[in-house]
PDB file of C-alpha atoms in Angstrom:
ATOM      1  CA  UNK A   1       6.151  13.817 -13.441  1.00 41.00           C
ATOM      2  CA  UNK A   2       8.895  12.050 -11.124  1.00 44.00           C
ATOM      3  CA  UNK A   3      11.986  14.290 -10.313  1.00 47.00           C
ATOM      4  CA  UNK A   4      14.290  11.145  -9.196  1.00 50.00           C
ATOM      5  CA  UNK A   5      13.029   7.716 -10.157  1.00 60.00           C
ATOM      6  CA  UNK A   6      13.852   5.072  -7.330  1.00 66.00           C
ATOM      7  CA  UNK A   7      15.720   2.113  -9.003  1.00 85.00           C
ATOM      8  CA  UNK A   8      14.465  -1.511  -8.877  1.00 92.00           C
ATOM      9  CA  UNK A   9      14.648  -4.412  -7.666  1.00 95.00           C
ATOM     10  CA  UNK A  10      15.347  -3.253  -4.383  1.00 96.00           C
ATOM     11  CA  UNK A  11      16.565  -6.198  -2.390  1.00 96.00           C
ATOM     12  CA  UNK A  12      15.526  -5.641   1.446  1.00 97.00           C
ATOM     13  CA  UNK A  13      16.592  -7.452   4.213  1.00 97.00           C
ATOM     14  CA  UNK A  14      13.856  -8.515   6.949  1.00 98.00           C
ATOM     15  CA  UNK A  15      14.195  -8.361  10.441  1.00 97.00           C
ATOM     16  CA  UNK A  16      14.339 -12.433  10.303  1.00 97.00           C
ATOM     17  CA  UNK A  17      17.538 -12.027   7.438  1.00 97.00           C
ATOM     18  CA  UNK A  18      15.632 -13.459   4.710  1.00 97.00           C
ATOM     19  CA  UNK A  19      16.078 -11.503   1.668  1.00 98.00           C
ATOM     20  CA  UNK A  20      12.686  -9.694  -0.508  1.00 98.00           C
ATOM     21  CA  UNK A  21      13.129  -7.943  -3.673  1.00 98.00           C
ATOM     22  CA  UNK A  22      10.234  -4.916  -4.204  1.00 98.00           C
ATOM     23  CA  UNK A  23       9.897  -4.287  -7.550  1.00 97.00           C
ATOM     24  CA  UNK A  24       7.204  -2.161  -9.331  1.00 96.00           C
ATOM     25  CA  UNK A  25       4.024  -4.822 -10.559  1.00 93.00           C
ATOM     26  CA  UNK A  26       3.739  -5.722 -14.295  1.00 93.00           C
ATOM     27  CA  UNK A  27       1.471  -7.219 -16.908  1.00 90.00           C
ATOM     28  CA  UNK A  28       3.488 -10.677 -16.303  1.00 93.00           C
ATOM     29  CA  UNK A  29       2.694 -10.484 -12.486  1.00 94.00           C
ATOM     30  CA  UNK A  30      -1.542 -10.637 -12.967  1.00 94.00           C
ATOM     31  CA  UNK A  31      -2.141 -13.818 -11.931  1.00 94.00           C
ATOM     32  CA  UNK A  32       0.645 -14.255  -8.993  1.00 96.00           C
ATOM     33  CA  UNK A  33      -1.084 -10.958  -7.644  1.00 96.00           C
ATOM     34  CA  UNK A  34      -4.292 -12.616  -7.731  1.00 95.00           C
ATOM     35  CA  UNK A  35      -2.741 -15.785  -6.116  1.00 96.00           C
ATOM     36  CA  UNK A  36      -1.078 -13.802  -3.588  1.00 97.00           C
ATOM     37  CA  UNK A  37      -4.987 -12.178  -2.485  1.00 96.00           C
ATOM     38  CA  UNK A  38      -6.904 -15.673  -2.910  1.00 95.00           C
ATOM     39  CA  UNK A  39      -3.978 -16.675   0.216  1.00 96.00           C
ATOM     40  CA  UNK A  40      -4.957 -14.164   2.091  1.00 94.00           C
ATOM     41  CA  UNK A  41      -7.787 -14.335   4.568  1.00 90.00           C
ATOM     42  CA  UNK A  42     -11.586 -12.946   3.195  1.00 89.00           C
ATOM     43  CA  UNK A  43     -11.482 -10.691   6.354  1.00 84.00           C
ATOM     44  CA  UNK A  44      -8.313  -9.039   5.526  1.00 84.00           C
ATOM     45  CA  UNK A  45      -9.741  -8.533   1.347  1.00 89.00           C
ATOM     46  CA  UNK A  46     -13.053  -7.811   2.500  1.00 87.00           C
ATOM     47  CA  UNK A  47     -12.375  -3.801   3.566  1.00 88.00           C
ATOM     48  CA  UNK A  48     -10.946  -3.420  -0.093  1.00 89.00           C
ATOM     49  CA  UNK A  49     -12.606  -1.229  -2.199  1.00 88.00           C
ATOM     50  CA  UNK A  50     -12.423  -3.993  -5.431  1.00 91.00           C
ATOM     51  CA  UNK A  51     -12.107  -7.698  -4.889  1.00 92.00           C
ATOM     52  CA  UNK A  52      -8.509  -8.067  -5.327  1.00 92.00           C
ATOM     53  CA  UNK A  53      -8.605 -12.074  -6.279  1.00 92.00           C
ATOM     54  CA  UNK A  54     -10.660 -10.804  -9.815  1.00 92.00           C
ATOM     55  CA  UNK A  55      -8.517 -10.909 -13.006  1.00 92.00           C
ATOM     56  CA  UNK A  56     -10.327  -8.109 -14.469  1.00 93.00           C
ATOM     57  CA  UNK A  57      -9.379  -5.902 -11.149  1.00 94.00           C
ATOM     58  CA  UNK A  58      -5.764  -6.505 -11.655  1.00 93.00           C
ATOM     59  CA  UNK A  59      -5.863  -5.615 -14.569  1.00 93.00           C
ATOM     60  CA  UNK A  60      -7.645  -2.336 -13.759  1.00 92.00           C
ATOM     61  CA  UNK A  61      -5.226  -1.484 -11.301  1.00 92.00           C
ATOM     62  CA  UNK A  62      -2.379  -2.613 -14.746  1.00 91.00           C
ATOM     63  CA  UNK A  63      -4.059   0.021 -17.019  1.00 92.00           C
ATOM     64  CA  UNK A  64      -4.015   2.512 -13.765  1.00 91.00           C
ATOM     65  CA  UNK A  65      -0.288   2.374 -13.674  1.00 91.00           C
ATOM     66  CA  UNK A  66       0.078   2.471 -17.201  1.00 89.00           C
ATOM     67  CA  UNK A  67      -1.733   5.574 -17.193  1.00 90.00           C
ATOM     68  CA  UNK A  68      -0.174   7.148 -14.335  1.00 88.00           C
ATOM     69  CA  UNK A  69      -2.918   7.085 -11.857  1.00 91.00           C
ATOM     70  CA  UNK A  70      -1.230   4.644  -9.369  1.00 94.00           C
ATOM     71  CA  UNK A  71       2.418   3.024  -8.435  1.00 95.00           C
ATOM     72  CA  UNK A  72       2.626  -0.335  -7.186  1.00 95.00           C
ATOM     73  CA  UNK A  73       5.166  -2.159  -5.609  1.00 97.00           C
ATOM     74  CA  UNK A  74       5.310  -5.905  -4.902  1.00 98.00           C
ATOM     75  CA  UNK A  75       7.885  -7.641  -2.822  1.00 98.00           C
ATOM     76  CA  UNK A  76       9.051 -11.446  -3.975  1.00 98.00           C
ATOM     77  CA  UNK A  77      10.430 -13.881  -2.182  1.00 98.00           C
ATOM     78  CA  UNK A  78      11.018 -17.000  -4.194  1.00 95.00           C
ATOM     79  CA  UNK A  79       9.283 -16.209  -6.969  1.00 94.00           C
ATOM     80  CA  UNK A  80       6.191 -15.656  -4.820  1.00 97.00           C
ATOM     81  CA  UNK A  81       4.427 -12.457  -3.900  1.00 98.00           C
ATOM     82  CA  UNK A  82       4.626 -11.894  -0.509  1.00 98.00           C
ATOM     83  CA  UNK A  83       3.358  -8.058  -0.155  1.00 98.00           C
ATOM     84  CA  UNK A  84       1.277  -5.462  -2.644  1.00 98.00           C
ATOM     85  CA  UNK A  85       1.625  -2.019  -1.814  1.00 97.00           C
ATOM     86  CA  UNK A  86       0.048   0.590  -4.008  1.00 96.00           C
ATOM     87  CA  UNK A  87       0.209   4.813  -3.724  1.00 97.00           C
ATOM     88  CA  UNK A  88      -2.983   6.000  -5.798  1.00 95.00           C
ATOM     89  CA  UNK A  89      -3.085   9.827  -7.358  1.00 92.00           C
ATOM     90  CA  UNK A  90      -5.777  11.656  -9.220  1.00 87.00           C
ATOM     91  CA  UNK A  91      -4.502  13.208 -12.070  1.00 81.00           C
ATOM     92  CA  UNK A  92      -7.076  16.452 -11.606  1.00 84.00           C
ATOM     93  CA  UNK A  93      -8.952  17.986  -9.477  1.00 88.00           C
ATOM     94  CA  UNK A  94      -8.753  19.057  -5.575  1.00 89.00           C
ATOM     95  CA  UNK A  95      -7.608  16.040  -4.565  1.00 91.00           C
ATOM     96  CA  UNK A  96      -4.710  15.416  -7.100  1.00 90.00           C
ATOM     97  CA  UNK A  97      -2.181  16.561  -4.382  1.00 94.00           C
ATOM     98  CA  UNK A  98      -3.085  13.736  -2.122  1.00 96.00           C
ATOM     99  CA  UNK A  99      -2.181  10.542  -2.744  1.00 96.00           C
ATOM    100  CA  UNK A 100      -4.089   7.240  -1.441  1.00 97.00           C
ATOM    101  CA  UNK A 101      -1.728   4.148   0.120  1.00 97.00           C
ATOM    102  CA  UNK A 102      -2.773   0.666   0.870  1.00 96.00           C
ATOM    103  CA  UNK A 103       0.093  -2.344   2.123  1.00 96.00           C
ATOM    104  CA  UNK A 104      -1.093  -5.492   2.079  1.00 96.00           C
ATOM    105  CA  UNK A 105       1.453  -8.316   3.669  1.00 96.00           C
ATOM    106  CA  UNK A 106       1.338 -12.089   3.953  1.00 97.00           C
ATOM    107  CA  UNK A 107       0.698 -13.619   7.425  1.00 94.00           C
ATOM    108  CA  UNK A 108       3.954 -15.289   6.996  1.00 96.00           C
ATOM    109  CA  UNK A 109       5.429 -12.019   6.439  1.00 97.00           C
ATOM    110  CA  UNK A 110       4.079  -9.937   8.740  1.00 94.00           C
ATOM    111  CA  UNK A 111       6.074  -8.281  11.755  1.00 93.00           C
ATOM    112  CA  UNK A 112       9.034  -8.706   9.625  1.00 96.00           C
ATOM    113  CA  UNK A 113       9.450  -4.693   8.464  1.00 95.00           C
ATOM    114  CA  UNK A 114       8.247  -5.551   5.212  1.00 97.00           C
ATOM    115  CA  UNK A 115       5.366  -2.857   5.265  1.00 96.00           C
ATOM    116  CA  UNK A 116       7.528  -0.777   6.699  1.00 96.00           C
ATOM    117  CA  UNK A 117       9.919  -0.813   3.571  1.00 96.00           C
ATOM    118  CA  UNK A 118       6.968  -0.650   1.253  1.00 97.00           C
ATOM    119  CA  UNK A 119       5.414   2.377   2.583  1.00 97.00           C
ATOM    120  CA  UNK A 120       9.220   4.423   2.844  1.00 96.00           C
ATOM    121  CA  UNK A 121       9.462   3.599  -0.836  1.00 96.00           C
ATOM    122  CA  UNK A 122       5.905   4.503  -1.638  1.00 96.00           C
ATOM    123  CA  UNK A 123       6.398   7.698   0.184  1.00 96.00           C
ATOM    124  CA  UNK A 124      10.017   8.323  -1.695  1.00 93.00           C
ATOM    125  CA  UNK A 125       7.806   8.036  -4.861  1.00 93.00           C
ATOM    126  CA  UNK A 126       4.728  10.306  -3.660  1.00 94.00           C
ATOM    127  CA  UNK A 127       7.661  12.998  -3.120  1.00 93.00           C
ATOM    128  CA  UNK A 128       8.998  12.306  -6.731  1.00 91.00           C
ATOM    129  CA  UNK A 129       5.116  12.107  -8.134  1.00 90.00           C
ATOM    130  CA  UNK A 130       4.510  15.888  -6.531  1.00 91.00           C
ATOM    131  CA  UNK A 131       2.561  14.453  -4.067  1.00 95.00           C
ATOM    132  CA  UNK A 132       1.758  16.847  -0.882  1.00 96.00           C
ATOM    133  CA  UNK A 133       0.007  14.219   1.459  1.00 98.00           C
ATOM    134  CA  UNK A 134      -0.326  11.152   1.524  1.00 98.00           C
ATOM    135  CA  UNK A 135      -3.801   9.504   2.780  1.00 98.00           C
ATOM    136  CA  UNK A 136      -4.298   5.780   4.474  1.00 98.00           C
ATOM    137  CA  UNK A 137      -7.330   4.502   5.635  1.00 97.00           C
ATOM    138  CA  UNK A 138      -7.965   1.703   8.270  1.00 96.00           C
ATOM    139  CA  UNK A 139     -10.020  -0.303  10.146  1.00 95.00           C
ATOM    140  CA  UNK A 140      -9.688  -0.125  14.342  1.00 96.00           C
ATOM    141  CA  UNK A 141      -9.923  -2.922  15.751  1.00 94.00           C
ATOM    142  CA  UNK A 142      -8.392  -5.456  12.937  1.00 92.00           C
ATOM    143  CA  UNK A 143      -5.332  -2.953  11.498  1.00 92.00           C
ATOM    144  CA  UNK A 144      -4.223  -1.649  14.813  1.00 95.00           C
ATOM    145  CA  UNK A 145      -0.652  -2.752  14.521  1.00 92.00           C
ATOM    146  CA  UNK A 146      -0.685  -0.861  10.904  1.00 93.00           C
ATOM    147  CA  UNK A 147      -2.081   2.242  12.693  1.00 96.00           C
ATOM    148  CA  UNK A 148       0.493   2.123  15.357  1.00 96.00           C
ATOM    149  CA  UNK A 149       3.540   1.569  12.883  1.00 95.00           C
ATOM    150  CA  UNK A 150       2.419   4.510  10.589  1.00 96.00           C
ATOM    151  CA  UNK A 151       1.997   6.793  14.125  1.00 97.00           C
ATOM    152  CA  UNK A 152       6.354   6.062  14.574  1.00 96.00           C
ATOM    153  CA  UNK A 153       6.627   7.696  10.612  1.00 95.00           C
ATOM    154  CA  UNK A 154       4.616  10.784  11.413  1.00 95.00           C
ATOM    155  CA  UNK A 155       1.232   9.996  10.139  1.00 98.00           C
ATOM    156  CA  UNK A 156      -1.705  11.831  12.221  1.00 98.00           C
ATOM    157  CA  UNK A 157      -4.952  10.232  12.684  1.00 97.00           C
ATOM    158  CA  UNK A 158      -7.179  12.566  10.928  1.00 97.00           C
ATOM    159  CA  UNK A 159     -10.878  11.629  11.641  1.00 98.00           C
ATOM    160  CA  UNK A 160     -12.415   8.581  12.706  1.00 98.00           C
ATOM    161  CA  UNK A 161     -15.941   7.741  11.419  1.00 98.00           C
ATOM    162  CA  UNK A 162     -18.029   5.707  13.956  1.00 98.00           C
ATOM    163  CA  UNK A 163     -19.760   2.422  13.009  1.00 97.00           C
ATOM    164  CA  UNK A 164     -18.879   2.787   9.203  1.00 96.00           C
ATOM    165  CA  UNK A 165     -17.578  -0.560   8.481  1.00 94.00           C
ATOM    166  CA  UNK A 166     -19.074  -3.876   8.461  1.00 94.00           C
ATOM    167  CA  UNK A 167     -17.369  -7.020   8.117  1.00 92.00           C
ATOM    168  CA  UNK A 168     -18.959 -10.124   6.394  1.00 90.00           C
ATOM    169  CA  UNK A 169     -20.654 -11.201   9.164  1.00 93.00           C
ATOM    170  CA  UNK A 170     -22.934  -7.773  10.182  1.00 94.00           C
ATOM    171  CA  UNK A 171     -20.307  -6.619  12.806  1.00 96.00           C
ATOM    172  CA  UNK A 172     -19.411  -2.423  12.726  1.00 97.00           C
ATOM    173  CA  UNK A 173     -15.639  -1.346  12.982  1.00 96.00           C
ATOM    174  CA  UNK A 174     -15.305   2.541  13.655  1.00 97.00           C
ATOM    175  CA  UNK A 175     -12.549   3.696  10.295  1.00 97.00           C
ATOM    176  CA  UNK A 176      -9.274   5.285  10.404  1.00 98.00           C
ATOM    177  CA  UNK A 177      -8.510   8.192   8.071  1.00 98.00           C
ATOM    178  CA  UNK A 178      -4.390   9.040   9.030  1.00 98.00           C
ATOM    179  CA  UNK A 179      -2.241  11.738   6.822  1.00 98.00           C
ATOM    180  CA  UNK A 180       1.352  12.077   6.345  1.00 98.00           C
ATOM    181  CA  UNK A 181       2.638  15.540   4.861  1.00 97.00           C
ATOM    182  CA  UNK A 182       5.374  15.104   2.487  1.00 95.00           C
ATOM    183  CA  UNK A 183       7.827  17.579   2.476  1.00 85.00           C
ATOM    184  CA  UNK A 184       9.177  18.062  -1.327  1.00 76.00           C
ATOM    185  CA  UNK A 185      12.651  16.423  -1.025  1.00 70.00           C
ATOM    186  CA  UNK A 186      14.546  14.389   1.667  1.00 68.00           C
ATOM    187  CA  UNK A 187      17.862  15.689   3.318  1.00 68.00           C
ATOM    188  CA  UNK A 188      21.385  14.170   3.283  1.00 67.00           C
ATOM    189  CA  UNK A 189      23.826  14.274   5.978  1.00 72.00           C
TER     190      UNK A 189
END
């Protein structure tokens, strides 16, 4: 269980001074969620593993937290959802060290830092959840800028599998598996 529980809201401030609160998602935020993925374009949603603008996967990913499986953060900005980021665990097995990230950002938001802030927080809470690594997974060729940002925070690009993802039209991208190691606690200075 967490050591140190990060306090929210968190209000951050973007590179263009407008002001986000991240705050961890809730029952009451289902259908904003779902909003915020029915914005967003079908070949951003389409490498998801669940389609994200379903009730009844929001609500899966509700019970998840409840349950301790995964954290999620959203970031509002006027009462709208601008960002979902969301650190994934397995509570046994082999793999229950490693934790699984995903960020996804509004166009309108993009380039702004905003992913930036939601993956340091996830990563403050995979430290506090006992995580060891934390995994991310990516498409080349449509998440390059992602892949480049998480490079500057000390993720490694782990493998890449050839030809493993299609997009909705028949076209293969090659996939991006990166790590970051998590050292147990941060240091103050």
């Amino acid at each position: 269980m967490p050591r140190t529980i990060t306090r929210y809201p968190k209000e951050v401030i973007l590179k263009d001074h407008r002001e986000v609160f991240l705050r961890p998602f809730e029952a009451g935020d289902i259908e904003k969620l779902a909003e915020f993925y029915i914005s967003l374009q079908l070949s951003l949603r389409w490498f998801l593993k669940e389609d994200p603008c379903d009730l009844s996967v929001i609500k899966k990913w509700i019970d998840n937290q409840s349950e301790g499986k995964a954290f999620s953060l959203i970031a509002l900005f006027d009462d709208r959802i601008v960002a979902h980021g969301t650190l994934l665990q397995r509570p046994y097995g082999g793999r229950r060290h490693v934790g699984r990230l995903r960020v996804m950002v509004a166009s309108d938001f993009r380039n702004l830092q905003l992913g930036t802030w939601i993956v340091f927080d996830l990563i403050r809470r995979g430290m506090e959840m006992g995580l060891e690594k934390i995994r991310a997974d990516f498409v080349i060729g449509l998440e390059d800028s992602i892949i480049e940002a998480l490079k500057k925070i000390d993720f490694i690009e782990e493998a890449v599998l050839k030809d493993y993802i299609q997009d909705q039209n028949g076209k293969y991208y090659d996939y991006q598996i990166m790590i970051k190691q998590l050292h147990k606690e941060l240091s103050d200075f």
